[in-house]
């Protein structure tokens, strides 16, 4: 049984269908990259997977004992309030809200888990700092630590490296890769096709063209070759 | 200065002054607690809209000659809070437009009602005291004080019990939802508490000035502190101090209670703003 399986899934807003007829499954330990142009519906698909909005049609099935609230989520940066007064500790601890349930306060175990994940993401040194005063890369690691408090199984990430410089981007990819090697399933939206094919085990390409399959098949497919060569040219043009 | 102290000491002998201080402090405490959430969720305008609705409610109550207008005003305000929150999530009518409609409508309707049906000889005085706070804070009965104490205890208890959830839904609603937190239910809870606080605070500062009581302490605290917990505690402390100072000043100087408290709040905000500027240079 797959961890997450989508059958004939259509996502969108009310009457606006953004993506139709998606069929794919994510198995335990997979590293799935969702790629596609701006506005192709990547974030919409992710929100639907998270249960933030209902699917327009089709089904999302979860298996392997995955509960709906056991998914860690790293939102697209723009969604977080910029001027919010919150310490790093408060934010990471809030990742345990799903475990806590209706109990009013966090217990010692949850606090230990938050601390452990902060150390793992090397943000424990900023424990009492204000979130909005951190750099972009530090902020992303704080949110990643929060997401890790919510799950031991699946992480959903919406463009985790947008706005980061090349060095921090590379570090972020390594960090995500090491989490995947520890057995956490990764579903990531990315604009960076080159990095996607480097790290991912599976690719889902949505938008004008549709592709779902392993990275190897993607590299051999027409879609993959076309977009990779385009990304390559873009890279050359930028250099 | 000494004169002022002895004057205050003298006034303290009167139960009505003590009642006013107790009620004033409690209302200031309650209204500041949710201020941070309201400001950060961009909900501050809901407070404003609701206070106008409460004004309309008072107008209806006075036309119906109800002795206890709380019984009518509280349910009306709660219902409107829930409605406003619903339309805020609905994309068809923009949230802020809906709030403007309801709040201005309630204001006009309330004044109209008072004008047509009022038997009072001093109509503009009545309206003015409903809008800007009346001297009714100085004529509280023991029963009203107890009601206020009870409601405040409930509000503070709910806030403490749901403190972590309120943080969760304020900081990142999408993440909270993905973690299985019932965001809609907590937003509803927040709206209902706001409605209760607004109705409570009507007596103190009047319906036009309530937003100030809710928003200023939070904004002041946000200049000084950087974690949610310290901002919340600081805004509660600032709000209580401002209310105490404001009531005492108004007693000594004979100024209107509500506007004096808000004036102190504004002054505190400027002090905090200056401190934060000095710190950053
Ligand atoms: N809240 C919304 N209501 C209605 N339509 C929306 C909403 N959010 C996005 N859309 C539309 O849905 C489509 C897909 O948007 P989405 O945010 O999923 O794109 P994306 O693939 O994540 O793009 P990007 O790469 O820029 O993040 C767009 O055409 C957008 O205009
Ligand atoms: Mg997106």
XYZ file of C-alpha atoms and ligand atoms in Angstrom:
552
model
C 0.000 0.000 0.000
C 1.359 3.417 -0.973
C 1.759 6.177 1.567
C -0.243 8.622 -0.542
C -2.113 7.698 -3.692
C -4.030 10.084 -5.968
C -6.663 8.664 -8.281
C -8.089 10.831 -11.078
C -7.495 13.821 -8.877
C -8.574 17.272 -10.064
C -7.638 20.317 -8.054
C -8.578 23.986 -8.276
C -10.803 26.674 -6.836
C -14.608 26.324 -6.983
C -15.344 26.166 -10.685
C -11.762 26.799 -11.836
C -10.044 23.506 -12.514
C -6.311 24.098 -12.357
C -4.994 20.552 -12.890
C -7.032 17.499 -13.933
C -6.704 13.745 -13.896
C -3.655 13.345 -11.761
C -2.676 9.764 -11.031
C 0.364 9.102 -8.948
C 1.510 7.376 -5.816
C 4.144 8.106 -3.273
C 5.741 5.180 -1.473
C 7.533 5.177 1.818
C 11.017 6.648 1.395
C 10.364 8.262 -1.996
C 11.680 11.694 -2.937
C 9.105 13.227 -5.262
C 9.740 16.504 -7.012
C 6.809 18.434 -8.448
C 7.887 20.714 -11.282
C 6.041 22.996 -13.688
C 5.795 26.616 -14.752
C 4.549 29.434 -12.528
C 0.813 29.186 -12.069
C 0.621 25.579 -13.238
C -1.009 24.570 -9.959
C 1.817 23.108 -7.904
C 0.895 24.955 -4.722
C -2.776 24.210 -5.306
C -2.006 20.490 -5.582
C 0.036 20.612 -2.409
C -2.700 22.411 -0.489
C -5.136 19.757 -1.628
C -2.805 16.960 -0.507
C -2.587 18.658 2.875
C -6.359 18.884 3.158
C -6.342 22.692 3.196
C -8.857 22.643 0.360
C -11.095 19.866 -0.960
C -10.312 18.059 -4.226
C -12.679 19.011 -7.071
C -12.961 15.364 -8.039
C -11.087 12.108 -7.620
C -9.553 10.780 -4.446
C -6.514 11.048 -2.234
C -5.885 7.869 -0.295
C -3.414 7.564 2.507
C -1.989 4.232 3.593
C 0.797 2.640 5.601
C -0.813 3.922 8.769
C -0.312 7.566 7.802
C -2.742 9.803 9.633
C -3.812 13.045 7.927
C -2.267 15.178 10.682
C 1.067 13.406 10.498
C 2.295 15.390 7.537
C 4.996 18.008 7.991
C 4.499 21.121 5.895
C 6.897 23.821 4.833
C 4.812 26.599 3.275
C 5.885 28.887 0.441
C 7.764 31.733 2.168
C 5.330 34.460 1.168
C 2.611 32.883 3.307
C 4.318 33.569 6.617
C 3.627 36.897 8.239
C 6.715 39.024 8.086
C 6.192 41.254 11.118
C 5.014 38.606 13.555
C 6.627 38.769 16.994
C 7.481 35.136 17.696
C 10.615 33.492 19.017
C 12.233 30.569 17.235
C 11.340 28.354 20.188
C 7.652 29.265 20.039
C 7.541 28.510 16.323
C 9.324 25.165 16.463
C 7.261 24.053 19.452
C 4.076 24.879 17.551
C 5.057 22.011 15.239
C 3.921 19.700 18.045
C 0.370 21.073 17.990
C -0.941 18.000 16.188
C 0.497 15.604 18.795
C -0.702 17.797 21.637
C -4.312 17.603 20.446
C -6.715 19.346 22.793
C -4.374 19.303 25.778
C -3.765 22.975 26.679
C -0.001 22.891 27.251
C 3.014 21.122 25.777
C 4.526 18.330 27.865
C 8.192 17.551 28.522
C 8.353 15.008 25.695
C 7.141 17.512 23.116
C 9.558 20.145 24.361
C 12.406 17.641 24.108
C 11.350 16.789 20.560
C 11.317 20.474 19.603
C 14.794 20.936 21.055
C 16.084 17.838 19.293
C 14.821 19.048 15.925
C 16.260 22.507 16.505
C 19.637 20.942 17.110
C 19.271 18.790 14.027
C 18.591 21.863 11.894
C 21.326 23.782 13.772
C 19.011 26.553 14.917
C 19.198 25.735 18.629
C 21.579 28.676 19.048
C 18.778 31.045 18.007
C 16.251 29.601 20.454
C 15.206 32.934 21.924
C 15.812 35.086 18.873
C 12.957 36.703 17.028
C 12.019 34.841 13.845
C 11.706 37.937 11.681
C 15.289 38.972 12.481
C 16.819 35.799 11.026
C 18.217 35.438 7.515
C 16.182 33.665 4.847
C 18.171 30.449 5.153
C 17.885 30.428 8.943
C 14.152 31.053 8.699
C 13.768 28.090 6.351
C 15.626 25.839 8.769
C 13.408 26.997 11.617
C 10.316 26.115 9.568
C 11.896 22.791 8.654
C 12.482 22.051 12.347
C 8.825 22.881 12.978
C 7.728 20.575 10.149
C 9.889 17.775 11.588
C 8.081 18.135 14.919
C 4.844 17.406 13.086
C 6.004 14.246 11.322
C 8.399 11.338 11.273
C 7.080 10.179 7.938
C 6.298 12.731 5.224
C 7.476 16.273 4.521
C 5.681 18.479 2.008
C 7.720 21.465 0.928
C 6.687 24.353 -1.274
C 9.792 25.831 -2.898
C 12.084 25.458 0.096
C 15.021 27.153 -1.600
C 13.379 30.180 -3.213
C 15.206 33.365 -2.298
C 18.283 31.603 -0.937
C 21.789 32.168 -2.293
C 23.561 29.293 -4.152
C 25.620 28.195 -1.156
C 22.698 28.109 1.274
C 20.572 26.482 -1.437
C 23.109 23.664 -1.753
C 23.169 23.239 2.039
C 19.391 23.130 2.127
C 19.310 20.414 -0.550
C 21.883 18.371 1.372
C 19.839 18.754 4.547
C 16.669 17.590 2.804
C 18.564 14.731 1.202
C 19.913 13.586 4.573
C 16.366 13.609 5.970
C 15.277 11.458 3.042
C 18.119 9.009 3.725
C 16.871 8.759 7.312
C 13.652 7.412 5.868
C 11.436 10.503 5.677
C 9.396 10.669 2.500
C 9.850 13.980 0.693
C 7.388 15.727 -1.606
C 8.884 18.951 -2.856
C 7.875 21.680 -5.258
C 10.811 23.105 -7.136
C 11.634 25.413 -10.008
C 15.111 24.072 -10.144
C 14.811 21.139 -12.554
C 18.544 20.462 -12.489
C 18.517 19.986 -8.708
C 15.261 18.062 -8.931
C 16.731 15.402 -11.196
C 19.866 15.360 -9.096
C 18.185 14.478 -5.786
C 14.679 13.176 -6.500
C 13.673 9.583 -7.059
C 10.423 10.510 -8.822
C 9.275 13.484 -10.880
C 5.759 14.834 -11.331
C 5.571 17.409 -14.076
C 2.314 19.343 -14.349
C 1.131 22.247 -16.441
C 1.090 22.209 -20.227
C 2.670 18.768 -20.296
C 2.115 15.945 -17.899
C 4.646 13.431 -16.698
C 4.823 11.122 -13.746
C 7.477 8.514 -13.209
C 10.928 7.818 -11.911
C 13.774 10.233 -12.481
C 15.439 7.836 -14.913
C 12.329 7.663 -17.103
C 11.978 11.444 -16.927
C 15.505 11.928 -18.213
C 14.723 9.667 -21.165
C 11.324 11.226 -21.916
C 10.750 14.035 -24.400
C 9.313 16.370 -21.740
C 12.292 15.859 -19.491
C 14.879 16.309 -22.226
C 13.145 19.449 -23.442
C 12.911 21.106 -20.031
C 16.371 20.074 -18.973
C 17.939 21.541 -22.084
C 15.899 24.709 -21.552
C 17.026 24.925 -17.941
C 20.571 24.376 -19.130
C 20.300 27.261 -21.592
C 18.748 29.432 -18.878
C 21.696 28.604 -16.699
C 24.109 29.552 -19.468
C 22.262 32.774 -20.163
C 22.493 33.734 -16.512
C 26.195 32.972 -16.302
C 0.991 66.529 43.744
C 0.315 65.733 47.390
C -3.002 67.340 46.920
C -3.821 64.939 44.109
C -2.867 61.956 46.277
C -5.007 63.055 49.178
C -7.838 63.679 46.748
C -7.468 60.147 45.393
C -7.290 58.802 48.948
C -10.505 60.577 49.728
C -12.250 59.276 46.624
C -11.144 55.736 47.452
C -13.475 55.809 50.430
C -16.400 55.697 48.056
C -17.437 52.258 46.871
C -18.366 53.582 43.403
C -14.787 54.694 42.821
C -13.458 51.311 43.887
C -15.974 49.592 41.633
C -14.926 51.752 38.712
C -11.275 50.901 39.276
C -11.947 47.158 39.537
C -14.116 47.077 36.425
C -11.766 49.352 34.505
C -8.730 47.198 35.245
C -10.535 43.966 34.372
C -11.846 45.326 31.095
C -8.435 46.678 30.170
C -6.867 43.298 30.946
C -9.366 41.331 28.844
C -9.308 43.677 25.893
C -5.528 43.673 25.685
C -5.184 39.873 25.665
C -6.632 39.362 22.218
C -5.203 42.597 20.850
C -2.054 40.918 19.559
C -4.060 38.298 17.701
C -6.431 40.877 16.262
C -3.640 43.110 15.003
C -1.656 40.238 13.512
C -4.606 38.542 11.893
C -5.622 41.873 10.365
C -8.813 41.483 12.365
C -8.569 44.862 14.072
C -11.271 46.263 11.830
C -13.637 43.541 13.048
C -13.357 45.032 16.521
C -14.268 48.386 15.090
C -17.230 47.020 13.158
C -18.521 45.097 16.148
C -18.400 48.104 18.405
C -20.706 49.936 16.002
C -23.008 46.944 15.984
C -23.026 47.085 19.769
C -23.997 50.744 19.510
C -26.944 49.759 17.321
C -27.829 47.138 19.913
C -27.810 49.715 22.688
C -30.081 51.951 20.618
C -32.606 49.143 20.150
C -32.416 48.277 23.839
C -33.060 51.841 24.857
C -35.996 52.135 22.453
C -37.477 48.945 23.905
C -36.868 50.376 27.349
C -34.988 47.310 28.513
C -33.612 47.661 31.996
C -30.682 45.383 31.316
C -29.488 46.138 27.797
C -26.657 43.582 28.136
C -29.214 40.795 27.482
C -29.904 42.173 24.020
C -26.581 43.704 23.063
C -24.429 40.669 23.840
C -26.305 38.171 21.620
C -26.587 40.683 18.753
C -22.870 41.398 18.867
C -21.933 37.722 19.041
C -24.147 36.885 16.062
C -22.582 39.701 14.056
C -19.093 38.568 15.042
C -19.846 35.123 13.668
C -21.385 36.574 10.496
C -18.447 38.898 9.887
C -16.023 36.054 10.267
C -17.972 33.939 7.803
C -18.037 36.667 5.168
C -14.380 37.329 5.828
C -13.647 33.805 4.593
C -16.084 34.045 1.732
C -14.416 35.461 -1.334
C -17.617 36.736 -2.946
C -18.125 39.727 -0.658
C -14.799 41.112 0.424
C -14.400 40.890 4.178
C -13.553 44.537 4.751
C -16.415 45.755 2.563
C -18.858 43.590 4.522
C -17.548 44.997 7.780
C -17.841 48.574 6.541
C -21.422 47.852 5.441
C -22.489 46.328 8.727
C -20.703 48.815 10.938
C -21.796 52.011 9.210
C -25.277 50.578 8.757
C -25.555 49.777 12.450
C -24.302 53.217 13.396
C -26.821 55.019 11.180
C -29.662 52.705 12.130
C -28.905 53.076 15.826
C -28.875 56.861 15.684
C -32.050 56.892 13.625
C -33.848 54.684 16.141
C -32.734 56.815 19.032
C -33.859 59.937 17.225
C -37.307 58.696 16.312
C -38.260 56.831 19.452
C -36.285 58.413 22.199
C -38.309 59.982 24.978
C -35.224 61.435 26.563
C -34.919 65.202 26.672
C -31.171 65.044 26.220
C -30.823 62.990 23.050
C -27.437 64.192 21.891
C -26.130 63.616 25.418
C -27.359 60.011 25.297
C -25.801 59.387 21.912
C -22.576 61.019 22.924
C -22.248 58.915 26.053
C -22.925 55.701 24.129
C -20.277 56.601 21.593
C -17.616 57.994 23.855
C -18.277 56.239 27.129
C -20.534 57.509 29.798
C -20.323 58.217 33.457
C -22.132 54.911 33.961
C -18.776 53.457 34.975
C -19.173 55.605 38.064
C -22.685 54.430 38.801
C -22.090 50.683 38.738
C -24.018 48.517 41.147
C -22.414 45.649 43.020
C -24.306 43.231 40.778
C -22.867 44.736 37.621
C -19.405 44.582 39.097
C -19.841 40.891 39.847
C -21.105 40.203 36.330
C -18.058 41.952 34.946
C -15.744 40.014 37.268
C -17.332 36.722 36.243
C -17.101 37.448 32.510
C -13.503 38.594 32.867
C -12.529 35.440 34.711
C -14.106 33.373 31.942
C -12.318 35.356 29.224
C -8.928 35.118 30.928
C -9.386 31.407 31.658
C -10.318 30.663 28.048
C -7.381 32.684 26.844
C -4.932 30.779 29.042
C -6.370 27.370 28.192
C -6.304 28.086 24.460
C -3.166 30.221 24.492
C -1.149 27.758 22.406
C -3.965 27.194 19.936
C -4.458 30.929 19.550
C -0.764 31.232 18.743
C -1.027 28.383 16.221
C -3.936 29.841 14.274
C -2.530 33.365 14.448
C 0.977 32.585 13.270
C 0.321 30.172 10.425
C -3.217 29.093 9.645
C -2.237 26.775 6.799
C 0.253 24.866 8.912
C -2.229 24.655 11.785
C -4.853 23.207 9.456
C -2.401 20.678 8.031
C -1.560 19.588 11.577
C -5.215 18.833 12.232
C -5.986 21.935 14.322
C -9.589 23.004 13.888
C -8.802 26.479 12.644
C -12.397 27.496 11.919
C -13.528 26.569 15.409
C -10.757 28.599 17.011
C -11.402 31.597 14.773
C -15.016 31.377 15.880
C -13.948 31.232 19.513
C -11.759 34.302 19.010
C -14.655 36.183 17.399
C -17.042 35.320 20.234
C -14.534 36.420 22.872
C -14.019 39.692 21.014
C -17.753 40.259 21.005
C -17.964 39.664 24.772
C -15.048 41.992 25.424
C -16.517 44.729 23.269
C -19.828 44.611 25.049
C -18.021 44.709 28.394
C -15.868 47.623 27.313
C -18.825 49.657 26.007
C -19.450 50.851 29.554
C -15.911 51.976 30.033
C -14.887 53.817 26.916
C -17.960 53.826 24.688
C -18.283 52.162 21.322
C -16.111 54.513 19.279
C -13.054 54.135 21.455
C -13.063 50.373 22.087
C -10.709 49.610 19.223
C -8.148 51.851 20.864
C -8.371 49.824 24.061
C -7.856 46.607 22.101
C -5.183 47.710 19.675
C -2.946 50.278 21.366
C -1.487 48.083 24.140
C -0.677 45.365 21.576
C 1.004 47.827 19.233
C 2.970 49.332 22.123
C 4.144 45.935 23.329
C 5.151 44.938 19.791
C 7.595 47.866 19.744
C 9.391 46.478 22.783
C 9.235 42.691 22.711
C 9.837 39.984 20.173
C 8.202 36.805 21.310
C 4.478 36.158 21.333
C 4.438 35.418 25.033
C 6.338 38.509 26.122
C 4.298 40.729 23.795
C 1.072 39.317 25.251
C 2.174 39.785 28.860
C 3.566 43.239 28.196
C 0.408 44.420 26.456
C -1.701 43.186 29.372
C 0.507 45.044 31.867
C 0.559 48.242 29.799
C -3.177 48.138 29.341
C -3.887 47.701 33.054
C -1.494 50.503 34.001
C -3.015 52.836 31.405
C -6.514 52.098 32.607
C -5.594 52.725 36.249
C -3.794 55.945 35.417
C -6.580 57.069 33.116
C -9.321 56.505 35.681
C -7.338 58.239 38.446
C -6.530 61.218 36.239
C -10.131 61.526 35.152
C -11.268 61.514 38.784
C -8.775 64.143 39.832
C -9.034 66.323 36.752
C -12.699 65.761 36.073
C -12.137 64.615 32.482
C -14.284 61.996 30.694
C -13.157 58.503 31.764
C -13.064 56.749 28.366
C -11.169 59.352 26.418
C -8.700 59.867 29.268
C -7.834 56.152 29.277
C -7.387 56.148 25.517
C -5.245 59.275 25.736
C -2.990 57.506 28.238
C -2.839 54.494 25.894
C -1.746 56.755 23.059
C 0.888 58.386 25.257
C 2.215 54.953 26.272
C 2.389 53.965 22.626
C 4.516 57.000 21.843
C 6.830 56.282 24.767
C 7.296 52.696 23.536
C 7.840 53.915 20.002
C 10.527 56.345 21.153
C 12.217 53.633 23.235
C 12.331 51.284 20.251
C 13.787 54.036 18.046
C 16.463 54.853 20.601
C 17.315 51.172 20.935
C 17.786 50.772 17.212
C 20.211 53.650 16.808
N -6.951 31.442 -3.745
C -7.112 31.296 -5.072
N -8.337 31.439 -5.641
C -8.515 31.279 -6.965
N -7.521 30.962 -7.844
C -6.275 30.803 -7.347
C -6.003 30.962 -5.937
N -4.683 30.749 -5.737
C -4.158 30.472 -6.950
N -5.104 30.502 -7.915
C -4.897 30.224 -9.345
O -4.580 28.858 -9.493
C -3.529 28.698 -10.448
C -2.407 27.889 -9.860
O -1.802 28.590 -8.775
P -0.667 27.942 -7.892
O -0.387 28.886 -6.779
O -1.062 26.562 -7.545
O 0.567 27.925 -8.912
P 2.046 27.428 -8.656
O 2.284 26.310 -9.635
O 2.295 27.131 -7.232
O 2.895 28.706 -9.095
P 4.283 29.269 -8.521
O 5.345 28.486 -9.206
O 4.290 30.694 -8.950
O 4.271 29.118 -7.031
C -3.120 30.091 -10.886
O -3.672 30.321 -12.146
C -3.721 31.006 -9.881
O -4.125 32.196 -10.489
Mg 3.451 28.023 -5.636
